[in-house]
Amino acid sequence: MSDAASYSVRDGIAVITMNNPPVNGLGSVLRPGIMDGIKKAGADPAVKALVIIGSVKAFSGGADIREFNTPKMNVLPSLPEINDAQDACPKPMIAAIGGFALGGGLELALGCHYRVALPKSLLGLPEVKLGLLPGSGGTQRLPRVVGAAQAVQMMTTGNPIPAEKALQLGLVDEIVQGDLLEGAIAFAKKAQAPKRIRDMTVKVDGDPKQFFEKARAEVGKAARGFPAPLEIVACVEAAVGKPFDEGRKEERQRFAKLVEGNESKALRHMFFAERQTTKIPDVPEDTKAREIKSAAVIGAGTMGGGIAMNFANAGIPVTIMDMTQEAVDKGVAKIKANYASTVSKGRLKQEAMDKCMALIKPVTTLEAGKDADIVIEAVFERMDVKKDMFRKLDAVMKPGAILATNTSTLDVNEIANVTKRPQDVIGTHFFSPANVMRLLEVVRGAKTANDVLATTMKLGKTIKKVPVVSGVCDGFIGNRMVEKYGQQSLFLLDEGCSPQQVDAAAYKWGMAMGPLAMGDMAGLDIGWEIRKRRTIERPDFIYSKVGDKIAELGRYGQKTGKGWYKYNLPDRKPIPDPEVEKIIADYRKEKNIQTRQISDEEIVERLIYALVNEAAYILEEGIALRASDIDMVYLTGYGFPAYRGGPMFYADTVGLKNVLNSILKFQAGYQGAVWKPAPLLVKLANEGRKFND
Ligand code: NAD
């Protein structure tokens, strides 16, 4: 037998132990071992039953991701072949589930005749998260055990369920309180005969036709064009209406279709892109990181509070400082309310909240945080204020501390250069709400030391962010691109669209929300301030003044109850507002703009290609390290639909030549002068290449 799967026999019970760390991925070394064990146990008259077990931490996490896209994936036996052998085995087979059984791991467990689990184990089929469906019988076996409704729920969300729930549903036959192997062997001794899931029928609540109509409507609405969830519903329907082998065949066909589709490719791209962001070509992986055992945050406003929560959540003590006791108290009260709301929703235990609050220390002097290993400044967005603060931090903070700024637009080099230790200065650009949003742009200054960068990237992971390196430029990666997106959204209004038409087209395409609703959420005063600055800094900056007309009326978005929409606060649902229509119509008249009907397709192309073109400049300038980093910025910070893989991946799927041709067409249209195709885009398009080559 292979090292990855050991075989032993105890009291007439064969035990196959999977040992393929870290998650017992069902890779090319493990599959043959499992198969051998099943065959051996089946053939040995001294064996009465068999147990398949992993470690206490992991039964199996499913396919071995290290073998994705390699020939090893095709090494025989395949998981379906193992499942067939499980079905054919004449002796009861028990899966002993410690930790988790996910994806192919749960399909292996479903191939067993019984399942026992530890109280804390999790069971799930998360394939939908990669745009796929469980392809080794999962869609046929799970419904036979838990019923159609639960199976649809589990497989279309991809969320795992705890052992206790699995027990109620019959997915687990027994929860083992003590030693897992002992419990599994005891269970195996009692098990009389194999109970094959393939021989069972699926329970459906009510009339199957009505059930699936309803399921399709519900799942389809939530999926918004993303195909995998509906394919899963179809497979469950096959499990109900067709014999097992036919259902399996249908599952295989639908799986193959999804694997080839752009959506699944996009999600797999995202999966790998996330693992790439911390790889920095000129910073060796073994660069010794500095130790971060404590942190300090300066400014207890919107961002400072959220940033402090990240540290507390990770168990890192943090001081939070503001100018007055009142300001810091207000900030801490907000943090407390934030945690309390999570507790009230049952998503956090009171003790966990108390622990976090105990780690956050409100202070009113910089000295109080001087021993912190990292300080993150989140004060007002003004260069003079930031410089003043960094001079003070330079004087106060202990040697070796990392001095970070949360600026969203200012020049990190200019800030670093007021200190005597620019090598220790870095940008950490969190996104609002900072305790929720996963993106962290890590801004590398010209003099930032390698170990400071490596430490900050590592810290980003520790506080559960997706850290992406950005060079210094106005807006860094994300906001620099979003400016072009916002610019197009306003030009579309000029030309005849309503805010709701633009937003609906973007939403339908998959964005979490449209650009104008997003503006209302972020605050229209912020963009207005930036535009005022831009007109001074970049006199050639072209933009529609229609946004200013809205902001000038004090319509700052959700915070004032009016923006591009009106709001019945505290309800944040945008309501179309005839006043806005009039402002836009007046503006068109004032500028003598000819309006026209604009298709949803054109709206989406103009918005998304504006992002793509700016991203190409960013990539070419070396502001982003790689195209997939830009994708991660948009996927984790800007509500870009995961199944489209990010702007660069999406452009690749459309074909860069097609993207370029559209841009050239837009050049001839309204405000066409803003469309300057990035040289990198032109080059790659002409060479028939991709951004993510
Ligand atoms: P905010 O106005 O909510 O909070 C700023 C806080 O800093 C205030 O509590 C203020 O009292 C305090 N402060 C100002 N000067 C200080 C000083 N000298 N010493 C101590 N405290 C001081 O602002 P915010 O929205 O939290 O933004 C803070 C920073 O984060 C800015 O640089 C901003 O550009 C950046 N940022 C904001 C967002 C966002 O969406 N709000 C997103 C990313 C980055």
XYZ file of C-alpha atoms and ligand atoms in Angstrom:
737
model
C 0.000 0.000 0.000
C 1.117 3.589 -0.491
C 2.350 5.719 2.395
C -0.643 7.955 1.875
C -3.076 5.214 2.873
C -2.216 2.571 5.444
C -4.145 -0.651 6.006
C -4.542 -2.699 9.153
C -7.045 -5.148 10.609
C -8.307 -5.060 14.203
C -10.805 -7.543 15.627
C -12.038 -8.362 12.134
C -12.412 -4.709 11.169
C -10.176 -3.398 8.391
C -9.004 0.171 8.851
C -7.889 2.302 5.896
C -6.129 5.371 7.254
C -5.670 8.293 4.884
C -2.480 10.222 5.494
C -2.007 12.910 2.856
C -1.447 16.163 4.752
C -2.548 18.851 5.077
C -6.180 18.037 4.207
C -6.106 14.453 2.901
C -6.668 15.748 -0.608
C -7.765 12.838 -2.789
C -4.708 13.109 -4.991
C -2.860 10.632 -7.160
C -0.979 9.131 -4.200
C -4.050 8.613 -2.039
C -6.659 7.272 -4.453
C -4.817 4.025 -5.342
C -4.208 3.352 -1.644
C -7.887 3.656 -0.794
C -8.839 1.411 -3.710
C -6.323 -1.261 -2.697
C -7.641 -1.210 0.859
C -11.250 -1.642 -0.238
C -10.347 -4.567 -2.491
C -8.171 -6.231 0.135
C -10.839 -5.932 2.832
C -13.502 -7.214 0.454
C -11.462 -10.292 -0.392
C -10.282 -11.170 3.124
C -12.704 -13.635 4.787
C -11.373 -12.598 8.199
C -12.619 -9.035 7.654
C -16.245 -8.369 8.662
C -16.437 -4.647 7.979
C -14.166 -1.732 7.132
C -13.527 1.793 8.311
C -12.090 4.658 6.260
C -10.601 7.309 8.472
C -8.433 10.406 8.037
C -7.013 12.508 10.836
C -8.867 14.170 13.706
C -8.505 17.456 11.823
C -9.396 16.271 8.336
C -11.281 13.335 6.920
C -10.725 14.797 3.460
C -10.940 18.211 1.821
C -11.678 16.669 -1.594
C -9.601 16.981 -4.745
C -5.924 17.788 -4.196
C -5.589 21.368 -5.415
C -1.851 20.937 -5.889
C -2.626 18.581 -8.730
C -5.117 20.835 -10.508
C -4.284 21.191 -14.178
C -1.590 18.488 -13.985
C -1.601 14.959 -15.471
C -1.744 13.621 -11.903
C -5.426 14.472 -11.868
C -6.002 11.655 -14.333
C -4.080 8.967 -12.460
C -6.349 5.967 -11.928
C -8.388 5.022 -10.058
C -10.656 8.035 -10.262
C -12.954 8.878 -7.383
C -16.000 7.556 -9.294
C -14.184 4.251 -9.717
C -13.570 4.148 -5.975
C -17.261 4.916 -5.430
C -18.157 1.968 -7.662
C -15.864 -0.270 -5.631
C -17.519 1.011 -2.457
C -20.925 0.134 -3.860
C -19.689 -3.294 -4.918
C -18.085 -4.081 -1.566
C -20.038 -6.864 0.161
C -19.068 -5.690 3.662
C -20.312 -2.713 5.638
C -18.055 0.284 5.145
C -17.951 3.162 7.613
C -16.526 6.648 7.074
C -15.045 8.013 10.296
C -15.183 11.763 9.837
C -12.879 13.933 11.888
C -12.532 17.653 11.107
C -14.218 17.987 7.762
C -15.467 16.004 4.804
C -15.773 18.426 1.925
C -16.342 18.055 -1.798
C -14.824 14.808 -3.012
C -14.151 14.041 0.657
C -17.863 13.941 1.381
C -18.478 12.032 -1.848
C -16.055 9.397 -0.583
C -17.969 9.340 2.710
C -21.267 9.070 0.798
C -19.832 6.079 -1.042
C -19.442 4.430 2.377
C -22.485 2.672 3.787
C -22.450 4.496 7.119
C -20.903 7.651 8.507
C -19.812 8.519 12.035
C -18.333 11.890 12.955
C -16.802 13.875 15.774
C -19.041 16.548 17.363
C -17.113 19.392 15.725
C -16.896 17.916 12.234
C -18.221 19.749 9.193
C -19.733 18.161 6.096
C -20.344 19.913 2.818
C -20.241 19.983 -0.963
C -18.714 23.399 -1.778
C -18.112 22.770 -5.521
C -20.559 25.541 -6.441
C -18.045 28.014 -5.065
C -15.753 27.047 -7.915
C -18.630 27.189 -10.380
C -18.919 23.410 -10.471
C -21.187 20.700 -9.150
C -20.180 17.627 -7.170
C -19.060 15.355 -9.985
C -18.589 12.038 -8.268
C -22.117 11.078 -7.410
C -22.631 13.790 -4.803
C -25.679 15.225 -6.543
C -27.220 11.740 -6.685
C -26.263 10.402 -3.282
C -26.784 13.450 -1.058
C -30.491 13.899 -1.960
C -31.092 10.187 -1.317
C -29.868 10.711 2.239
C -31.084 14.181 3.246
C -34.015 14.744 0.869
C -34.280 17.045 -2.137
C -34.786 20.337 -0.287
C -31.767 20.007 2.002
C -29.599 18.723 -0.808
C -30.481 21.708 -2.998
C -29.777 24.034 -0.088
C -26.422 22.453 0.769
C -25.137 22.158 -2.779
C -26.331 25.502 -4.166
C -24.863 27.483 -1.264
C -21.844 25.241 -0.844
C -21.907 25.931 2.888
C -20.971 22.988 5.117
C -23.191 21.804 7.957
C -22.077 20.813 11.463
C -22.129 17.182 12.587
C -25.169 17.696 14.839
C -27.280 18.911 11.911
C -25.902 16.101 9.746
C -27.073 13.655 12.408
C -30.593 15.103 12.348
C -30.651 14.831 8.562
C -29.392 11.260 8.586
C -26.180 12.208 6.798
C -24.302 11.039 9.858
C -25.419 7.875 11.660
C -23.689 8.500 14.953
C -21.653 11.170 16.691
C -18.609 9.775 18.432
C -17.883 11.480 21.721
C -14.523 9.917 22.510
C -11.793 8.550 20.266
C -12.949 8.575 16.654
C -11.310 5.328 15.573
C -12.532 3.415 18.645
C -16.045 4.752 18.062
C -15.938 3.840 14.376
C -14.705 0.312 15.095
C -17.427 -0.181 17.705
C -19.981 1.025 15.141
C -18.521 -1.277 12.479
C -18.863 -4.274 14.771
C -22.597 -3.572 15.159
C -23.199 -2.907 11.460
C -24.964 -5.889 9.951
C -25.020 -5.269 6.222
C -24.001 -2.647 3.686
C -26.576 0.138 3.299
C -25.917 1.487 -0.145
C -27.149 4.986 -0.824
C -27.593 4.209 -4.512
C -30.430 1.829 -3.617
C -32.368 4.495 -1.702
C -35.019 6.873 -3.083
C -35.155 10.649 -2.723
C -37.665 12.263 -0.386
C -39.406 15.312 -1.872
C -41.780 17.525 0.081
C -45.016 17.733 -1.903
C -45.375 17.416 -5.631
C -41.950 17.039 -7.296
C -42.901 19.156 -10.310
C -43.971 22.054 -8.129
C -40.986 21.579 -5.842
C -38.503 21.895 -8.697
C -40.325 24.808 -10.307
C -40.069 26.680 -7.032
C -36.459 25.629 -6.469
C -35.487 26.781 -9.950
C -37.180 30.141 -9.461
C -35.534 30.747 -6.088
C -32.099 29.498 -6.980
C -32.169 31.208 -10.391
C -33.021 34.554 -8.832
C -30.124 34.373 -6.390
C -27.737 33.082 -9.077
C -28.258 35.995 -11.523
C -26.944 34.196 -14.566
C -24.367 32.099 -12.732
C -25.057 28.614 -14.131
C -23.811 26.119 -11.508
C -26.675 26.410 -8.984
C -29.333 25.707 -11.615
C -27.318 22.783 -12.968
C -27.269 21.403 -9.430
C -31.055 21.700 -9.187
C -31.330 19.813 -12.484
C -29.120 17.027 -11.126
C -31.254 16.726 -7.988
C -34.293 16.511 -10.238
C -32.581 13.658 -12.071
C -31.902 11.979 -8.733
C -35.630 12.097 -8.035
C -36.905 11.035 -11.431
C -34.262 8.714 -12.840
C -32.503 5.517 -11.804
C -29.165 6.050 -10.071
C -26.924 5.217 -13.027
C -28.827 7.518 -15.359
C -28.684 10.286 -12.799
C -24.935 9.778 -12.526
C -24.627 10.040 -16.293
C -26.526 13.290 -16.290
C -24.372 14.589 -13.440
C -21.251 13.779 -15.451
C -22.554 15.596 -18.526
C -23.572 18.669 -16.585
C -20.262 18.669 -14.725
C -18.326 18.533 -17.994
C -20.308 21.466 -19.348
C -19.536 23.560 -16.265
C -15.837 22.711 -16.274
C -15.583 24.109 -19.783
C -17.602 27.237 -19.000
C -16.096 30.665 -18.368
C -17.793 30.958 -14.990
C -16.038 27.996 -13.464
C -12.770 28.963 -15.131
C -13.169 32.407 -13.567
C -13.745 31.013 -10.094
C -10.797 28.673 -10.392
C -8.727 31.625 -11.585
C -9.818 33.521 -8.492
C -8.921 30.592 -6.256
C -5.361 30.579 -7.562
C -5.124 34.368 -7.872
C -5.773 34.689 -4.164
C -2.823 32.415 -3.451
C -0.564 34.463 -5.734
C -0.909 37.907 -4.198
C 1.709 37.379 -1.490
C 4.351 36.286 -3.991
C 6.536 39.307 -4.681
C 9.223 38.672 -7.301
C 11.983 40.758 -5.695
C 11.145 39.834 -2.093
C 12.324 36.272 -1.443
C 9.749 34.020 0.241
C 12.123 33.361 3.121
C 12.491 37.070 3.957
C 12.341 37.201 7.744
C 9.226 39.019 8.836
C 9.232 41.312 11.852
C 7.157 40.163 14.789
C 3.772 41.813 15.198
C 2.526 41.263 18.716
C 0.832 44.602 19.264
C -0.613 47.404 17.175
C -1.637 51.031 17.446
C -4.271 52.827 15.387
C -4.361 56.622 15.130
C -7.765 58.171 14.482
C -10.919 56.594 15.910
C -13.164 57.534 12.991
C -14.907 55.392 10.396
C -11.753 53.609 9.323
C -9.717 53.596 12.546
C -12.450 51.755 14.433
C -12.813 49.061 11.793
C -9.043 48.633 11.511
C -8.707 48.207 15.284
C -11.400 45.501 15.188
C -9.310 43.515 12.721
C -6.442 43.335 15.184
C -8.691 42.456 18.117
C -10.387 39.733 16.065
C -6.950 38.221 15.430
C -6.100 38.361 19.151
C -3.580 41.202 18.737
C -3.774 43.917 21.435
C -4.328 47.346 19.910
C -4.415 50.906 21.215
C -6.728 53.326 19.462
C -5.917 57.005 19.713
C -7.785 60.181 18.877
C -7.341 63.839 19.706
C -9.845 64.036 22.544
C -11.318 61.651 25.068
C -14.695 62.369 23.562
C -13.584 61.385 20.056
C -11.954 58.179 21.190
C -14.936 57.272 23.383
C -17.237 57.802 20.433
C -15.040 55.587 18.269
C -14.931 52.807 20.854
C -18.703 53.029 21.419
C -19.150 52.462 17.688
C -16.851 49.417 17.803
C -18.835 48.047 20.731
C -22.139 48.596 18.937
C -20.698 46.843 15.905
C -19.724 43.755 17.895
C -23.012 43.812 19.826
C -24.967 43.756 16.592
C -23.036 40.654 15.465
C -23.720 39.031 18.857
C -27.433 39.830 18.589
C -27.531 38.114 15.197
C -26.023 35.012 16.794
C -22.854 35.228 14.706
C -20.514 35.949 17.627
C -20.508 34.719 21.217
C -20.691 37.288 24.002
C -17.430 35.944 25.489
C -15.682 36.406 22.145
C -16.912 39.997 21.978
C -15.701 40.627 25.546
C -12.317 39.195 24.643
C -12.031 41.493 21.617
C -13.147 44.569 23.541
C -10.566 43.796 26.236
C -7.838 43.868 23.568
C -8.792 47.375 22.402
C -7.339 50.128 24.564
C -8.580 53.685 24.014
C -5.865 56.330 24.476
C -5.418 60.036 23.786
C -1.649 60.312 23.378
C 0.737 58.883 20.818
C 3.104 57.935 23.645
C 0.542 55.446 24.938
C 1.036 53.392 21.770
C 4.773 53.940 21.307
C 5.760 50.314 21.954
C 3.471 48.878 19.286
C 5.077 46.785 16.547
C 2.956 48.512 13.915
C 1.064 51.793 13.929
C -1.634 52.509 11.368
C -2.559 56.111 10.835
C -6.192 56.784 9.831
C -6.578 60.529 10.409
C -8.041 63.089 8.013
C -7.103 62.791 4.343
C -4.931 65.891 4.148
C -1.253 65.903 3.292
C -0.357 68.508 5.918
C -2.154 66.523 8.640
C -0.523 63.255 7.551
C 2.964 64.760 7.396
C 2.591 66.308 10.807
C 1.455 62.967 12.189
C 4.354 61.037 10.643
C 6.905 63.490 12.051
C 5.395 62.845 15.468
C 5.278 59.087 14.964
C 8.916 59.140 13.860
C 9.811 60.843 17.128
C 7.687 58.603 19.356
C 7.535 55.053 17.995
C 10.088 52.455 19.059
C 12.859 51.613 16.578
C 11.822 48.881 14.132
C 8.113 49.660 14.361
C 6.257 49.696 11.057
C 4.671 53.071 10.325
C 1.645 52.594 8.085
C -0.773 55.052 6.536
C -4.345 54.283 5.533
C -4.417 57.110 2.995
C -6.658 56.433 -0.005
C -5.058 58.880 -2.420
C -2.009 60.649 -1.014
C 1.611 60.053 -2.011
C 3.077 57.515 0.420
C 6.634 58.524 -0.586
C 6.009 62.129 0.344
C 4.683 60.995 3.717
C 7.622 58.604 4.243
C 10.155 61.286 3.425
C 9.238 63.458 6.405
C 10.547 60.669 8.668
C 14.110 59.580 9.293
C 13.040 56.000 8.621
C 11.281 55.895 5.241
C 12.264 52.211 4.993
C 9.756 51.489 7.774
C 6.893 53.385 6.141
C 4.219 51.635 4.082
C 0.629 52.164 2.976
C -2.139 49.903 4.275
C -5.241 50.859 2.358
C -8.248 49.235 4.007
C -11.699 49.379 2.466
C -14.838 50.490 4.218
C -16.246 48.898 6.377
C -12.691 47.944 7.350
C -13.776 45.114 9.637
C -15.763 43.501 6.811
C -14.115 44.160 3.444
C -11.479 41.587 2.567
C -9.259 43.725 0.378
C -6.112 45.335 1.745
C -3.990 47.282 -0.719
C -0.445 47.253 0.603
C 1.282 50.283 -0.837
C 4.973 49.843 -1.358
C 6.869 53.113 -1.137
C 10.067 53.770 -3.074
C 12.097 53.181 0.082
C 9.946 50.584 1.869
C 12.217 47.800 3.146
C 11.635 44.264 1.902
C 11.019 42.905 5.374
C 8.491 45.660 6.073
C 6.603 44.650 2.938
C 6.853 40.945 3.771
C 5.668 41.578 7.335
C 2.713 43.665 6.216
C 1.638 41.043 3.670
C 1.867 38.356 6.327
C -0.060 40.517 8.761
C -2.717 41.006 6.095
C -3.245 37.251 6.031
C -3.220 37.060 9.834
C -6.073 39.546 10.027
C -7.894 37.571 7.307
C -7.543 40.061 4.481
C -6.507 39.573 0.891
C -3.355 41.707 0.763
C -2.445 42.984 -2.703
C 0.723 44.964 -3.405
C 0.305 48.308 -5.142
C 2.902 50.825 -6.196
C 2.476 54.505 -5.376
C 0.101 56.408 -7.651
C -3.004 58.496 -7.190
C -5.765 56.116 -6.126
C -3.495 53.069 -6.121
C -4.948 50.156 -8.086
C -8.617 50.103 -7.145
C -9.599 53.752 -6.863
C -7.534 54.784 -9.851
C -9.574 52.361 -11.950
C -12.895 53.228 -10.338
C -12.453 56.857 -11.350
C -12.720 55.844 -15.008
C -15.715 53.679 -14.239
C -17.432 56.553 -12.437
C -16.531 58.894 -15.291
C -18.321 56.648 -17.790
C -21.352 56.241 -15.537
C -21.873 60.020 -15.596
C -21.323 60.268 -19.361
C -24.029 57.633 -19.749
C -26.409 59.858 -17.789
C -25.481 62.815 -19.989
C -26.299 60.809 -23.065
C -29.749 59.708 -22.003
C -29.629 56.961 -19.378
C -31.367 57.251 -16.031
C -29.363 56.328 -12.890
C -31.569 53.278 -12.456
C -30.939 52.135 -16.028
C -27.167 52.304 -15.572
C -27.326 50.602 -12.187
C -29.743 47.904 -13.341
C -27.519 46.995 -16.294
C -24.443 46.710 -14.053
C -26.346 44.747 -11.431
C -27.849 42.397 -13.968
C -24.401 41.761 -15.341
C -23.325 40.730 -11.845
C -21.919 43.743 -10.003
C -22.957 43.817 -6.324
C -24.496 47.219 -7.063
C -24.433 49.768 -9.849
C -22.000 52.723 -9.912
C -24.527 55.370 -8.882
C -25.925 53.352 -5.986
C -22.308 52.727 -4.978
C -21.657 56.471 -5.031
C -24.652 57.019 -2.783
C -23.314 54.457 -0.364
C -19.754 55.813 -0.268
C -20.887 59.446 -0.053
C -21.065 61.739 -3.100
C -19.173 64.489 -1.260
C -16.008 62.359 -1.390
C -15.993 62.096 -5.195
C -16.936 65.769 -5.440
C -13.923 66.762 -3.299
C -11.657 64.593 -5.433
C -13.003 66.128 -8.654
C -12.374 69.618 -7.317
C -8.798 68.645 -6.571
C -8.410 66.979 -9.967
C -9.487 70.066 -11.910
C -6.607 71.926 -10.277
C -4.021 69.141 -10.489
C -4.979 67.927 -13.949
C -6.535 70.724 -15.988
C -7.094 68.298 -18.879
C -9.306 66.136 -16.642
C -12.619 65.659 -18.445
C -15.716 64.830 -16.463
C -19.440 65.391 -16.504
C -20.488 68.179 -14.162
C -23.814 66.445 -13.571
C -22.361 64.834 -10.433
C -21.407 68.254 -9.074
C -24.961 69.506 -9.662
C -26.230 66.735 -7.386
C -23.579 67.277 -4.688
C -24.011 71.057 -4.725
C -27.568 70.529 -3.488
C -26.266 68.721 -0.415
C -27.373 65.400 -1.890
C -24.471 63.337 -0.557
C -26.159 59.945 -0.859
C -27.382 57.627 1.868
C -25.929 59.743 4.656
C -28.213 62.673 3.767
C -31.151 60.545 2.626
C -30.759 61.854 -0.932
C -28.210 61.403 -3.671
C -28.699 59.819 -7.074
C -31.746 58.275 -5.420
C -33.867 59.135 -2.431
C -34.012 56.977 0.690
C -36.561 56.312 3.400
C -33.893 56.016 6.083
C -32.981 53.869 7.889
C -34.066 51.768 4.900
C -31.205 51.933 2.413
C -33.202 50.843 -0.603
C -32.636 53.351 -3.421
C -35.841 54.944 -4.715
C -35.784 56.699 -8.130
C -36.270 60.426 -7.638
C -37.990 62.705 -10.220
C -35.917 65.617 -8.856
C -32.776 63.860 -10.026
C -34.295 63.250 -13.436
C -34.943 66.974 -13.690
C -31.408 67.905 -12.642
C -30.025 65.579 -15.302
C -32.455 66.851 -17.952
C -31.568 70.473 -17.156
C -27.902 69.681 -17.395
C -28.321 68.033 -20.804
C -30.217 71.112 -21.986
C -27.594 73.461 -20.603
C -24.846 71.561 -22.420
C -26.963 70.986 -25.478
C -26.376 67.235 -25.408
C -28.257 65.049 -27.890
C -29.729 62.073 -26.058
C -30.199 58.598 -27.477
C -31.324 55.121 -26.447
C -28.410 53.187 -24.991
C -28.484 49.408 -24.712
C -27.613 47.531 -21.533
C -24.830 45.890 -23.471
C -23.223 49.230 -24.278
C -23.606 50.388 -20.675
C -21.778 47.338 -19.387
C -19.066 47.506 -22.043
C -18.330 51.143 -21.354
C -18.199 50.654 -17.602
C -16.135 47.498 -17.605
C -13.773 48.378 -20.445
C -13.050 51.684 -18.715
C -11.777 49.593 -15.799
C -9.872 47.262 -18.084
C -8.125 50.005 -20.034
C -6.940 51.822 -16.914
C -5.864 48.493 -15.438
C -3.713 47.890 -18.502
C -1.889 51.157 -17.813
C -1.502 50.144 -14.163
C -0.037 46.807 -15.151
C 2.292 48.322 -17.697
C 3.553 50.910 -15.196
C 4.301 48.144 -12.704
C 1.863 49.586 -10.142
C 0.321 46.107 -9.986
C 2.600 43.073 -9.985
C 0.354 40.917 -12.138
C -3.013 40.938 -13.884
C -4.489 38.506 -11.369
C -3.692 40.938 -8.523
C -5.863 43.529 -10.247
C -8.597 40.926 -10.491
C -8.322 40.246 -6.754
C -8.635 43.966 -5.996
C -11.918 44.130 -7.865
C -13.247 40.812 -6.624
C -12.605 41.546 -2.956
C -12.959 45.321 -2.786
C -15.449 46.449 -5.419
C -18.212 43.859 -5.650
C -17.055 42.492 -9.011
C -18.870 39.182 -9.677
C -16.621 36.285 -8.752
C -17.870 34.165 -11.636
C -16.515 36.733 -14.092
C -13.054 36.401 -12.566
C -12.179 40.109 -12.266
C -11.820 42.759 -14.988
C -8.639 41.344 -16.521
C -9.852 37.762 -16.619
C -13.150 38.931 -18.038
C -11.382 40.910 -20.762
C -9.390 37.791 -21.581
C -12.585 35.774 -21.995
C -14.099 38.430 -24.261
C -10.859 38.535 -26.226
C -8.560 41.571 -26.028
C -9.027 42.296 -29.706
C -12.767 42.623 -29.146
C -12.202 44.845 -26.124
C -9.870 47.045 -28.142
C -12.302 47.276 -31.045
C -15.070 48.431 -28.721
C -12.782 51.041 -27.205
C -11.879 52.322 -30.667
C -15.594 52.582 -31.415
C -16.199 54.513 -28.184
C -13.504 56.968 -29.243
C -15.850 58.159 -31.943
C -18.722 58.628 -29.515
C -19.679 61.059 -26.776
C -16.614 62.405 -24.906
C -14.606 59.937 -26.959
C -11.364 61.765 -26.158
C -11.179 60.048 -22.766
C -10.746 56.680 -24.469
C -7.014 56.277 -24.980
C -6.267 52.584 -25.468
C -3.418 51.484 -23.197
C -0.324 50.486 -25.197
C -0.205 47.154 -23.363
C -3.786 46.380 -24.354
C -3.035 47.238 -27.983
C 0.102 45.127 -27.972
C -1.505 42.050 -26.407
C -4.593 42.372 -28.597
C -2.463 42.521 -31.733
C -0.416 39.528 -30.632
C -3.573 37.542 -29.851
C -2.502 37.217 -26.220
C -4.164 37.595 -22.829
C -3.510 39.628 -19.688
C -3.511 36.441 -17.592
C -1.218 34.447 -19.868
P -12.939 60.085 9.792
O -13.115 61.533 9.621
O -14.125 59.230 10.049
O -11.928 59.801 10.984
C -10.718 60.483 11.165
C -10.414 60.506 12.651
O -9.099 60.979 12.833
C -11.331 61.436 13.433
O -11.894 60.737 14.530
C -10.392 62.533 13.907
O -10.742 63.067 15.176
C -9.074 61.812 13.956
N -7.916 62.678 13.852
C -7.693 63.695 12.979
N -6.497 64.256 13.206
C -5.953 63.592 14.235
C -4.738 63.686 14.940
N -3.850 64.620 14.628
N -4.509 62.849 15.955
C -5.404 61.900 16.279
N -6.574 61.747 15.649
C -6.844 62.583 14.647
O -12.153 59.609 8.513
P -12.079 58.148 7.878
O -13.161 57.984 6.888
O -11.947 57.155 8.971
O -10.719 58.235 7.066
C -9.455 58.138 7.686
C -8.411 57.830 6.634
O -8.757 56.627 5.970
C -8.288 58.876 5.535
O -6.939 58.970 5.158
C -9.132 58.309 4.425
O -8.770 58.783 3.157
C -8.831 56.848 4.567
N -9.827 55.957 3.998
C -11.152 56.184 4.148
C -12.071 55.308 3.604
C -13.552 55.529 3.779
O -14.336 54.909 3.049
N -13.982 56.316 4.722
C -11.633 54.182 2.898
C -10.265 53.953 2.787
C -9.370 54.847 3.343
